[in-house]
mmCIF file of C-alpha atoms in Angstrom:
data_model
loop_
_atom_site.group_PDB
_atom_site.id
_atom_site.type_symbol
_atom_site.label_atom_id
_atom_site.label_comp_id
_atom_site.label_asym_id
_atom_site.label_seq_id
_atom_site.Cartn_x
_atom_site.Cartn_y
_atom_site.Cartn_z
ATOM 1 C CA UNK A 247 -30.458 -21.730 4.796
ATOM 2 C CA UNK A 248 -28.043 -24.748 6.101
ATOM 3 C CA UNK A 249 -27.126 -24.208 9.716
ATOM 4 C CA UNK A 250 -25.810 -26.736 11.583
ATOM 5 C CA UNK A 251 -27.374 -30.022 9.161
ATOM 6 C CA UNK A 252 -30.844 -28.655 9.357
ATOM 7 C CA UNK A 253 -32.531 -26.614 6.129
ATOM 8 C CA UNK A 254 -34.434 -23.323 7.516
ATOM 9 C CA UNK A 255 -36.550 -21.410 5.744
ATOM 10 C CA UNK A 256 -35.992 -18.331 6.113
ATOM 11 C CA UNK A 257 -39.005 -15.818 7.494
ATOM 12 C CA UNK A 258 -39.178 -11.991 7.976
ATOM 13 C CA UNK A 259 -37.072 -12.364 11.445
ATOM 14 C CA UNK A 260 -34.663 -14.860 10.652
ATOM 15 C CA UNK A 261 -30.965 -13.520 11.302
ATOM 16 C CA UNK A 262 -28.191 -14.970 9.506
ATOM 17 C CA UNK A 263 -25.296 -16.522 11.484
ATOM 18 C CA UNK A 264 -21.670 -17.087 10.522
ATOM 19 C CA UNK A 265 -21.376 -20.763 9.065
ATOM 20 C CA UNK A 266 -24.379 -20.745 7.242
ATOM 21 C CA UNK A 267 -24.796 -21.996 4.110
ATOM 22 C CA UNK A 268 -27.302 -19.858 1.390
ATOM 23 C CA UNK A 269 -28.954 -21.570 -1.377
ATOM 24 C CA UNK A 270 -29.890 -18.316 -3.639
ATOM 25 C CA UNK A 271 -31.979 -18.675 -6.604
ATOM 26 C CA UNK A 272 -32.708 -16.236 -9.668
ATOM 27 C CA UNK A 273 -32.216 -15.097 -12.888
ATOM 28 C CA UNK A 274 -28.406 -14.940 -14.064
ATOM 29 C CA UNK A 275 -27.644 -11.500 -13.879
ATOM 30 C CA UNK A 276 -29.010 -11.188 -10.505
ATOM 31 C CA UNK A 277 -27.172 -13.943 -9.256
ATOM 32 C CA UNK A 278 -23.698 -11.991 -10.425
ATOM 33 C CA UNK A 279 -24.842 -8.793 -8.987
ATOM 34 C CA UNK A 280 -25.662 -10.300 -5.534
ATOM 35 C CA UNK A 281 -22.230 -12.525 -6.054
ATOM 36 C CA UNK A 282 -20.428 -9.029 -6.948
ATOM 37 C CA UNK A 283 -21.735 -7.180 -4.037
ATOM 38 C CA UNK A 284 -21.324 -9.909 -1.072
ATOM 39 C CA UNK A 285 -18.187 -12.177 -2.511
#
């Protein structure tokens, strides 16, 4: 996660805020399924 300039990684708690910034990473298909269901 980007938020703000700083990289977080994220942890069991973490909640995501407006603004930031996901770097997702997986297999092509998954990638289009998460990008189909969230974009």
């Amino acid at each position: 996660i980007r938020r703000r300039g700083e990289t977080i990684v994220p942890r069991g708690l973490t909640v995501l805020l407006e603004g930031d910034r996901l770097t997702i990473i997986g297999d092509a298909q998954g990638i289009e399924q998460l990008n189909n269901k969230y974009n």
